Amino acid sequence: MEKRYFTLTVQSGNPIPQVTGWYGKLDVRKVNRKDYRSLPEHLILEMKSGMDVIYPDILTDPVLMVSEGAMEVIRMYDRRMPFFYLVLFDAGKEVCVSYYCPILAEGEEAENAVLYRVKVRERYEIRICEELAESLLDRGAVGLELRECGETEPDVTVTGAAGRPARNNRY
């Protein structure tokens, strides 16, 4: 049976932290299976957060970042997935939050992967298999949108506040 995949994005409309000042600290070209070992094991990046900021279980800019809970779920499906640790901090608010950056498979390595990235036009899209997506949703993951590959509207949206999936009839 062939796996069903979705495009994974951050839910639009939520006030999420914005990573700033990462140029020169994080070389996004090295966030791949071939070059990631040259990246620091731990990285501290600045962020701007608004008044009602929501810290979702995934962020995608400048790279895919997942919460510790999401990382644990991903590891249940792929024990060999490499990660590196990121701390986002807002100096003005004296707030910091931890995320993990999974090193995603690409190209031929992506075959049968539970989470991978693919280049579409001039940017990358993150693809997630249905089983992993369902596990994340079942465990209350917030702030993510899933869109069946090739579609333009999200199939599943997890709201930042309630954390419950709002499914339409296509899923």
Short mmCIF file of N, CA and C in Angstrom, two decimals:
data_model
loop_
_atom_site.label_atom_id
_atom_site.label_comp_id
_atom_site.label_asym_id
_atom_site.label_seq_id
_atom_site.Cartn_x
_atom_site.Cartn_y
_atom_site.Cartn_z
N MET A 1 0.84 -1.19 0.00
CA MET A 1 0.00 0.00 0.00
C MET A 1 0.89 1.25 0.00
N GLU A 2 0.59 2.16 -0.87
CA GLU A 2 1.38 3.38 -1.01
C GLU A 2 0.98 4.40 0.07
N LYS A 3 1.99 5.09 0.60
CA LYS A 3 1.74 6.11 1.62
C LYS A 3 1.10 7.34 1.00
N ARG A 4 0.24 7.98 1.78
CA ARG A 4 -0.39 9.23 1.37
C ARG A 4 0.38 10.37 2.04
N TYR A 5 0.72 11.39 1.25
CA TYR A 5 1.52 12.50 1.75
C TYR A 5 0.76 13.82 1.67
N PHE A 6 1.12 14.71 2.60
CA PHE A 6 0.57 16.06 2.66
C PHE A 6 1.71 17.06 2.67
N THR A 7 1.42 18.27 2.21
CA THR A 7 2.36 19.37 2.35
C THR A 7 2.12 19.99 3.72
N LEU A 8 3.18 20.16 4.49
CA LEU A 8 3.11 20.67 5.86
C LEU A 8 3.52 22.14 5.87
N THR A 9 2.66 22.98 6.42
CA THR A 9 2.95 24.41 6.57
C THR A 9 2.50 24.89 7.94
N VAL A 10 2.91 26.09 8.28
CA VAL A 10 2.45 26.73 9.52
C VAL A 10 1.08 27.32 9.25
N GLN A 11 0.19 27.18 10.21
CA GLN A 11 -1.15 27.72 10.06
C GLN A 11 -1.10 29.23 9.89
N SER A 12 -1.75 29.72 8.86
CA SER A 12 -1.78 31.16 8.62
C SER A 12 -2.75 31.83 9.57
N GLY A 13 -2.47 33.09 9.86
CA GLY A 13 -3.38 33.88 10.70
C GLY A 13 -3.03 33.90 12.17
N ASN A 14 -2.16 33.01 12.62
CA ASN A 14 -1.77 33.00 14.04
C ASN A 14 -0.57 33.92 14.26
N PRO A 15 -0.54 34.60 15.39
CA PRO A 15 0.64 35.42 15.72
C PRO A 15 1.76 34.52 16.23
N ILE A 16 2.68 34.16 15.35
CA ILE A 16 3.77 33.26 15.70
C ILE A 16 5.06 34.06 15.79
N PRO A 17 6.06 33.53 16.49
CA PRO A 17 7.34 34.24 16.56
C PRO A 17 8.02 34.32 15.20
N GLN A 18 8.68 35.42 14.96
CA GLN A 18 9.43 35.62 13.72
C GLN A 18 10.91 35.55 14.03
N VAL A 19 11.62 34.63 13.40
CA VAL A 19 13.06 34.50 13.61
C VAL A 19 13.74 35.64 12.87
N THR A 20 14.61 36.37 13.58
CA THR A 20 15.32 37.51 12.99
C THR A 20 16.81 37.33 13.22
N GLY A 21 17.60 38.02 12.44
CA GLY A 21 19.05 38.03 12.64
C GLY A 21 19.73 36.69 12.49
N TRP A 22 19.18 35.80 11.70
CA TRP A 22 19.78 34.48 11.55
C TRP A 22 20.85 34.45 10.46
N TYR A 23 20.87 35.46 9.61
CA TYR A 23 21.91 35.51 8.57
C TYR A 23 23.28 35.55 9.23
N GLY A 24 24.16 34.69 8.79
CA GLY A 24 25.50 34.61 9.37
C GLY A 24 25.60 33.65 10.54
N LYS A 25 24.47 33.30 11.14
CA LYS A 25 24.46 32.34 12.25
C LYS A 25 24.04 30.95 11.79
N LEU A 26 23.13 30.91 10.83
CA LEU A 26 22.59 29.66 10.33
C LEU A 26 22.70 29.65 8.81
N ASP A 27 23.48 28.74 8.28
CA ASP A 27 23.61 28.59 6.84
C ASP A 27 22.57 27.56 6.40
N VAL A 28 21.43 28.04 5.92
CA VAL A 28 20.33 27.14 5.57
C VAL A 28 20.70 26.17 4.44
N ARG A 29 21.71 26.51 3.66
CA ARG A 29 22.15 25.61 2.59
C ARG A 29 22.75 24.33 3.16
N LYS A 30 23.20 24.36 4.42
CA LYS A 30 23.81 23.19 5.04
C LYS A 30 22.83 22.35 5.84
N VAL A 31 21.57 22.74 5.85
CA VAL A 31 20.56 21.97 6.57
C VAL A 31 20.06 20.87 5.64
N ASN A 32 20.95 19.91 5.41
CA ASN A 32 20.66 18.75 4.57
C ASN A 32 21.47 17.57 5.10
N ARG A 33 21.16 16.39 4.64
CA ARG A 33 21.79 15.17 5.16
C ARG A 33 23.28 15.09 4.86
N LYS A 34 23.72 15.78 3.83
CA LYS A 34 25.14 15.72 3.46
C LYS A 34 26.00 16.67 4.30
N ASP A 35 25.50 17.87 4.59
CA ASP A 35 26.32 18.92 5.19
C ASP A 35 25.99 19.28 6.64
N TYR A 36 24.94 18.71 7.22
CA TYR A 36 24.48 19.19 8.52
C TYR A 36 25.50 19.02 9.65
N ARG A 37 26.41 18.10 9.52
CA ARG A 37 27.40 17.87 10.59
C ARG A 37 28.33 19.08 10.77
N SER A 38 28.40 19.96 9.78
CA SER A 38 29.23 21.15 9.91
C SER A 38 28.50 22.28 10.64
N LEU A 39 27.21 22.09 10.92
CA LEU A 39 26.44 23.09 11.67
C LEU A 39 26.69 22.92 13.17
N PRO A 40 26.54 23.99 13.95
CA PRO A 40 26.66 23.84 15.40
C PRO A 40 25.57 22.90 15.93
N GLU A 41 25.90 22.14 16.97
CA GLU A 41 24.93 21.22 17.55
C GLU A 41 23.80 21.97 18.24
N HIS A 42 24.13 23.14 18.81
CA HIS A 42 23.15 24.01 19.47
C HIS A 42 23.28 25.39 18.85
N LEU A 43 22.16 26.05 18.67
CA LEU A 43 22.16 27.35 18.03
C LEU A 43 21.17 28.26 18.74
N ILE A 44 21.56 29.51 18.97
CA ILE A 44 20.68 30.50 19.58
C ILE A 44 20.37 31.56 18.52
N LEU A 45 19.09 31.75 18.27
CA LEU A 45 18.64 32.72 17.28
C LEU A 45 17.68 33.71 17.93
N GLU A 46 17.68 34.92 17.42
CA GLU A 46 16.78 35.95 17.93
C GLU A 46 15.40 35.78 17.29
N MET A 47 14.38 36.20 18.05
CA MET A 47 13.02 36.19 17.51
C MET A 47 12.30 37.44 17.97
N LYS A 48 11.29 37.79 17.24
CA LYS A 48 10.36 38.84 17.63
C LYS A 48 9.03 38.16 17.91
N SER A 49 8.47 38.47 19.04
CA SER A 49 7.17 37.88 19.37
C SER A 49 6.20 39.00 19.74
N GLY A 50 4.98 38.86 19.31
CA GLY A 50 3.96 39.86 19.60
C GLY A 50 3.32 39.64 20.96
N MET A 51 2.27 40.39 21.20
CA MET A 51 1.59 40.31 22.49
C MET A 51 0.93 38.96 22.72
N ASP A 52 0.19 38.50 21.75
CA ASP A 52 -0.56 37.25 21.90
C ASP A 52 0.09 36.11 21.12
N VAL A 53 1.40 36.04 21.17
CA VAL A 53 2.13 35.06 20.37
C VAL A 53 1.76 33.64 20.77
N ILE A 54 1.70 32.79 19.76
CA ILE A 54 1.47 31.35 19.95
C ILE A 54 2.74 30.65 19.51
N TYR A 55 3.23 29.74 20.33
CA TYR A 55 4.41 28.96 19.98
C TYR A 55 3.93 27.62 19.44
N PRO A 56 3.78 27.52 18.10
CA PRO A 56 3.24 26.30 17.51
C PRO A 56 4.24 25.15 17.61
N ASP A 57 3.76 23.97 17.31
CA ASP A 57 4.62 22.80 17.31
C ASP A 57 5.54 22.74 16.10
N ILE A 58 5.25 23.53 15.09
CA ILE A 58 6.16 23.63 13.95
C ILE A 58 6.30 25.09 13.52
N LEU A 59 7.49 25.43 13.10
CA LEU A 59 7.78 26.69 12.42
C LEU A 59 8.54 26.31 11.16
N THR A 60 8.40 27.09 10.11
CA THR A 60 9.06 26.71 8.86
C THR A 60 9.99 27.77 8.30
N ASP A 61 10.18 28.86 9.01
CA ASP A 61 11.03 29.93 8.48
C ASP A 61 12.06 30.35 9.50
N PRO A 62 13.32 30.26 9.22
CA PRO A 62 13.99 30.02 7.95
C PRO A 62 14.17 28.55 7.60
N VAL A 63 14.00 27.65 8.58
CA VAL A 63 14.08 26.21 8.36
C VAL A 63 12.95 25.56 9.15
N LEU A 64 12.70 24.27 8.91
CA LEU A 64 11.71 23.56 9.70
C LEU A 64 12.21 23.42 11.12
N MET A 65 11.39 23.84 12.07
CA MET A 65 11.69 23.71 13.50
C MET A 65 10.48 23.07 14.16
N VAL A 66 10.71 22.12 15.04
CA VAL A 66 9.61 21.43 15.70
C VAL A 66 9.81 21.47 17.21
N SER A 67 8.70 21.41 17.93
CA SER A 67 8.76 21.37 19.39
C SER A 67 9.33 20.03 19.85
N GLU A 68 9.67 19.95 21.12
CA GLU A 68 10.20 18.69 21.66
C GLU A 68 9.18 17.57 21.53
N GLY A 69 7.91 17.88 21.80
CA GLY A 69 6.86 16.87 21.66
C GLY A 69 6.73 16.36 20.24
N ALA A 70 6.78 17.28 19.27
CA ALA A 70 6.71 16.88 17.86
C ALA A 70 7.94 16.06 17.47
N MET A 71 9.12 16.44 18.00
CA MET A 71 10.33 15.68 17.71
C MET A 71 10.19 14.24 18.21
N GLU A 72 9.64 14.07 19.39
CA GLU A 72 9.48 12.73 19.94
C GLU A 72 8.55 11.88 19.08
N VAL A 73 7.49 12.49 18.55
CA VAL A 73 6.58 11.77 17.67
C VAL A 73 7.29 11.40 16.36
N ILE A 74 8.03 12.33 15.79
CA ILE A 74 8.79 12.06 14.56
C ILE A 74 9.76 10.91 14.79
N ARG A 75 10.42 10.90 15.94
CA ARG A 75 11.38 9.82 16.25
C ARG A 75 10.72 8.46 16.40
N MET A 76 9.43 8.44 16.75
CA MET A 76 8.72 7.15 16.80
C MET A 76 8.61 6.55 15.40
N TYR A 77 8.57 7.37 14.39
CA TYR A 77 8.42 6.92 13.01
C TYR A 77 9.75 6.82 12.27
N ASP A 78 10.74 7.58 12.72
CA ASP A 78 12.06 7.55 12.08
C ASP A 78 13.13 7.77 13.15
N ARG A 79 13.61 6.69 13.73
CA ARG A 79 14.59 6.77 14.83
C ARG A 79 15.93 7.35 14.38
N ARG A 80 16.22 7.29 13.09
CA ARG A 80 17.51 7.78 12.60
C ARG A 80 17.47 9.23 12.10
N MET A 81 16.34 9.89 12.22
CA MET A 81 16.23 11.28 11.77
C MET A 81 17.15 12.15 12.61
N PRO A 82 18.13 12.82 11.99
CA PRO A 82 18.99 13.72 12.77
C PRO A 82 18.28 15.05 13.06
N PHE A 83 18.61 15.62 14.22
CA PHE A 83 18.07 16.92 14.64
C PHE A 83 19.20 17.75 15.19
N PHE A 84 19.06 19.07 15.15
CA PHE A 84 19.92 19.92 15.96
C PHE A 84 19.03 20.86 16.75
N TYR A 85 19.56 21.33 17.85
CA TYR A 85 18.82 22.08 18.86
C TYR A 85 18.90 23.58 18.59
N LEU A 86 17.75 24.24 18.67
CA LEU A 86 17.67 25.69 18.49
C LEU A 86 16.99 26.33 19.69
N VAL A 87 17.51 27.45 20.12
CA VAL A 87 16.83 28.27 21.13
C VAL A 87 16.48 29.58 20.45
N LEU A 88 15.22 29.94 20.50
CA LEU A 88 14.78 31.23 20.00
C LEU A 88 14.58 32.13 21.21
N PHE A 89 15.13 33.35 21.15
CA PHE A 89 14.95 34.23 22.29
C PHE A 89 14.53 35.62 21.84
N ASP A 90 13.69 36.23 22.66
CA ASP A 90 13.24 37.59 22.46
C ASP A 90 13.83 38.40 23.61
N ALA A 91 14.90 39.14 23.31
CA ALA A 91 15.62 39.89 24.36
C ALA A 91 14.74 40.95 24.98
N GLY A 92 13.90 41.59 24.18
CA GLY A 92 13.03 42.65 24.70
C GLY A 92 12.03 42.14 25.71
N LYS A 93 11.51 40.94 25.49
CA LYS A 93 10.52 40.35 26.40
C LYS A 93 11.14 39.39 27.40
N GLU A 94 12.44 39.13 27.24
CA GLU A 94 13.15 38.17 28.09
C GLU A 94 12.46 36.80 28.09
N VAL A 95 12.16 36.32 26.88
CA VAL A 95 11.48 35.04 26.69
C VAL A 95 12.32 34.20 25.75
N CYS A 96 12.41 32.91 26.05
CA CYS A 96 13.07 32.00 25.11
C CYS A 96 12.24 30.73 25.00
N VAL A 97 12.39 30.07 23.85
CA VAL A 97 11.67 28.83 23.60
C VAL A 97 12.59 27.90 22.81
N SER A 98 12.48 26.61 23.08
CA SER A 98 13.33 25.61 22.45
C SER A 98 12.62 24.93 21.28
N TYR A 99 13.36 24.71 20.22
CA TYR A 99 12.89 23.95 19.07
C TYR A 99 14.00 23.03 18.61
N TYR A 100 13.64 22.07 17.77
CA TYR A 100 14.58 21.15 17.17
C TYR A 100 14.41 21.22 15.66
N CYS A 101 15.52 21.19 14.96
CA CYS A 101 15.49 21.26 13.50
C CYS A 101 15.77 19.87 12.94
N PRO A 102 14.76 19.22 12.35
CA PRO A 102 15.02 17.91 11.73
C PRO A 102 15.77 18.09 10.42
N ILE A 103 16.69 17.21 10.17
CA ILE A 103 17.44 17.22 8.91
C ILE A 103 16.69 16.29 7.97
N LEU A 104 15.97 16.89 7.03
CA LEU A 104 15.04 16.14 6.19
C LEU A 104 15.72 15.47 5.01
N ALA A 105 15.17 14.33 4.66
CA ALA A 105 15.62 13.62 3.46
C ALA A 105 15.21 14.41 2.23
N GLU A 106 15.97 14.24 1.15
CA GLU A 106 15.67 14.88 -0.13
C GLU A 106 15.98 13.90 -1.24
N GLY A 107 15.44 14.16 -2.42
CA GLY A 107 15.76 13.36 -3.59
C GLY A 107 15.46 11.89 -3.40
N GLU A 108 16.42 11.04 -3.79
CA GLU A 108 16.23 9.60 -3.69
C GLU A 108 16.09 9.13 -2.25
N GLU A 109 16.73 9.84 -1.31
CA GLU A 109 16.62 9.48 0.10
C GLU A 109 15.19 9.62 0.61
N ALA A 110 14.39 10.45 -0.05
CA ALA A 110 13.04 10.74 0.42
C ALA A 110 12.06 9.60 0.15
N GLU A 111 12.45 8.64 -0.68
CA GLU A 111 11.55 7.53 -0.97
C GLU A 111 11.20 6.79 0.31
N ASN A 112 9.95 6.70 0.62
CA ASN A 112 9.40 6.05 1.82
C ASN A 112 9.72 6.78 3.12
N ALA A 113 10.23 8.00 3.06
CA ALA A 113 10.49 8.77 4.28
C ALA A 113 9.16 9.25 4.86
N VAL A 114 9.11 9.41 6.17
CA VAL A 114 7.88 9.91 6.80
C VAL A 114 7.80 11.43 6.75
N LEU A 115 8.95 12.08 6.61
CA LEU A 115 9.03 13.54 6.56
C LEU A 115 10.21 13.89 5.67
N TYR A 116 9.97 14.68 4.63
CA TYR A 116 11.05 15.03 3.70
C TYR A 116 10.74 16.37 3.06
N ARG A 117 11.71 16.88 2.31
CA ARG A 117 11.48 18.12 1.58
C ARG A 117 11.77 17.91 0.10
N VAL A 118 11.03 18.68 -0.69
CA VAL A 118 11.15 18.59 -2.14
C VAL A 118 11.16 20.01 -2.69
N LYS A 119 11.99 20.24 -3.69
CA LYS A 119 12.08 21.56 -4.30
C LYS A 119 10.95 21.71 -5.31
N VAL A 120 10.15 22.74 -5.11
CA VAL A 120 9.05 23.07 -6.00
C VAL A 120 9.29 24.49 -6.48
N ARG A 121 9.54 24.62 -7.76
CA ARG A 121 9.94 25.89 -8.36
C ARG A 121 11.22 26.37 -7.67
N GLU A 122 11.20 27.49 -7.02
CA GLU A 122 12.42 28.05 -6.40
C GLU A 122 12.45 27.89 -4.88
N ARG A 123 11.53 27.12 -4.32
CA ARG A 123 11.50 26.96 -2.86
C ARG A 123 11.26 25.49 -2.50
N TYR A 124 11.46 25.21 -1.22
CA TYR A 124 11.24 23.84 -0.74
C TYR A 124 9.86 23.72 -0.11
N GLU A 125 9.25 22.55 -0.29
CA GLU A 125 8.02 22.19 0.41
C GLU A 125 8.35 21.03 1.32
N ILE A 126 7.69 20.99 2.45
CA ILE A 126 7.87 19.91 3.41
C ILE A 126 6.71 18.95 3.26
N ARG A 127 7.03 17.69 3.09
CA ARG A 127 6.01 16.65 2.91
C ARG A 127 6.02 15.74 4.13
N ILE A 128 4.83 15.35 4.56
CA ILE A 128 4.66 14.50 5.73
C ILE A 128 3.69 13.38 5.38
N CYS A 129 3.99 12.16 5.84
CA CYS A 129 3.09 11.05 5.56
C CYS A 129 1.87 11.13 6.47
N GLU A 130 0.79 10.55 6.00
CA GLU A 130 -0.48 10.62 6.71
C GLU A 130 -0.39 10.06 8.12
N GLU A 131 0.32 8.95 8.31
CA GLU A 131 0.40 8.33 9.64
C GLU A 131 1.08 9.25 10.65
N LEU A 132 2.18 9.88 10.25
CA LEU A 132 2.87 10.81 11.15
C LEU A 132 2.01 12.03 11.42
N ALA A 133 1.35 12.55 10.40
CA ALA A 133 0.47 13.71 10.58
C ALA A 133 -0.64 13.39 11.57
N GLU A 134 -1.26 12.22 11.42
CA GLU A 134 -2.32 11.83 12.34
C GLU A 134 -1.81 11.68 13.76
N SER A 135 -0.62 11.13 13.93
CA SER A 135 -0.04 10.99 15.27
C SER A 135 0.19 12.35 15.91
N LEU A 136 0.70 13.30 15.14
CA LEU A 136 0.91 14.65 15.67
C LEU A 136 -0.43 15.26 16.10
N LEU A 137 -1.44 15.13 15.25
CA LEU A 137 -2.76 15.69 15.56
C LEU A 137 -3.38 15.01 16.78
N ASP A 138 -3.25 13.69 16.84
CA ASP A 138 -3.81 12.95 17.98
C ASP A 138 -3.17 13.35 19.30
N ARG A 139 -1.94 13.82 19.24
CA ARG A 139 -1.23 14.23 20.45
C ARG A 139 -1.36 15.73 20.71
N GLY A 140 -2.26 16.40 19.98
CA GLY A 140 -2.57 17.79 20.25
C GLY A 140 -1.64 18.81 19.64
N ALA A 141 -0.93 18.46 18.58
CA ALA A 141 -0.04 19.42 17.92
C ALA A 141 -0.85 20.63 17.46
N VAL A 142 -0.27 21.81 17.62
CA VAL A 142 -0.97 23.04 17.25
C VAL A 142 -0.19 23.84 16.22
N GLY A 143 -0.94 24.62 15.44
CA GLY A 143 -0.34 25.57 14.53
C GLY A 143 0.13 25.03 13.21
N LEU A 144 -0.40 23.90 12.77
CA LEU A 144 0.05 23.37 11.49
C LEU A 144 -1.11 23.22 10.53
N GLU A 145 -0.80 23.31 9.26
CA GLU A 145 -1.77 23.06 8.20
C GLU A 145 -1.25 21.93 7.33
N LEU A 146 -2.18 21.10 6.89
CA LEU A 146 -1.85 20.00 5.99
C LEU A 146 -2.66 20.17 4.72
N ARG A 147 -1.99 20.03 3.60
CA ARG A 147 -2.64 20.15 2.31
C ARG A 147 -2.23 18.94 1.48
N GLU A 148 -3.22 18.26 0.94
CA GLU A 148 -2.88 17.11 0.11
C GLU A 148 -1.99 17.59 -1.03
N CYS A 149 -0.95 16.88 -1.31
CA CYS A 149 0.02 17.30 -2.33
C CYS A 149 -0.69 17.62 -3.65
N GLY A 150 -0.39 18.81 -4.19
CA GLY A 150 -0.99 19.24 -5.44
C GLY A 150 -2.22 20.10 -5.28
N GLU A 151 -2.76 20.22 -4.06
CA GLU A 151 -3.92 21.07 -3.81
C GLU A 151 -3.47 22.42 -3.27
N THR A 152 -4.37 23.40 -3.31
CA THR A 152 -4.02 24.74 -2.84
C THR A 152 -4.67 25.08 -1.51
N GLU A 153 -5.74 24.41 -1.13
CA GLU A 153 -6.42 24.68 0.14
C GLU A 153 -6.01 23.65 1.18
N PRO A 154 -5.83 24.05 2.45
CA PRO A 154 -5.46 23.07 3.48
C PRO A 154 -6.57 22.06 3.73
N ASP A 155 -6.18 20.80 3.96
CA ASP A 155 -7.14 19.76 4.32
C ASP A 155 -7.44 19.77 5.80
N VAL A 156 -6.43 19.98 6.61
CA VAL A 156 -6.59 19.96 8.05
C VAL A 156 -5.89 21.17 8.62
N THR A 157 -6.55 21.84 9.53
CA THR A 157 -5.94 22.98 10.21
C THR A 157 -6.06 22.73 11.70
N VAL A 158 -4.97 22.88 12.41
CA VAL A 158 -5.01 22.78 13.85
C VAL A 158 -4.91 24.19 14.39
N THR A 159 -5.92 24.61 15.11
CA THR A 159 -5.93 25.98 15.60
C THR A 159 -4.95 26.15 16.73
N GLY A 160 -4.33 27.34 16.80
CA GLY A 160 -3.34 27.60 17.82
C GLY A 160 -3.93 27.65 19.21
N ALA A 161 -5.15 28.11 19.34
CA ALA A 161 -5.74 28.29 20.66
C ALA A 161 -6.30 26.98 21.21
N ALA A 162 -7.19 26.35 20.46
CA ALA A 162 -7.86 25.16 20.98
C ALA A 162 -7.05 23.90 20.80
N GLY A 163 -6.22 23.85 19.77
CA GLY A 163 -5.40 22.67 19.55
C GLY A 163 -6.17 21.48 19.02
N ARG A 164 -7.38 21.70 18.53
CA ARG A 164 -8.17 20.59 17.99
C ARG A 164 -8.20 20.68 16.47
N PRO A 165 -8.13 19.53 15.81
CA PRO A 165 -8.16 19.57 14.34
C PRO A 165 -9.55 19.96 13.85
N ALA A 166 -9.58 20.79 12.83
CA ALA A 166 -10.83 21.12 12.17
C ALA A 166 -10.74 20.48 10.79
N ARG A 167 -11.40 19.37 10.62
CA ARG A 167 -11.25 18.61 9.38
C ARG A 167 -12.42 18.91 8.44
N ASN A 168 -12.09 18.99 7.17
CA ASN A 168 -13.17 19.10 6.20
C ASN A 168 -13.45 17.73 5.65
N ASN A 169 -14.41 17.62 4.76
CA ASN A 169 -14.83 16.30 4.32
C ASN A 169 -13.89 15.64 3.32
N ARG A 170 -12.81 16.32 2.93
CA ARG A 170 -11.87 15.69 2.00
C ARG A 170 -10.86 14.83 2.72
N TYR A 171 -10.68 14.98 4.00
CA TYR A 171 -9.64 14.26 4.72
C TYR A 171 -10.10 12.92 5.21
#
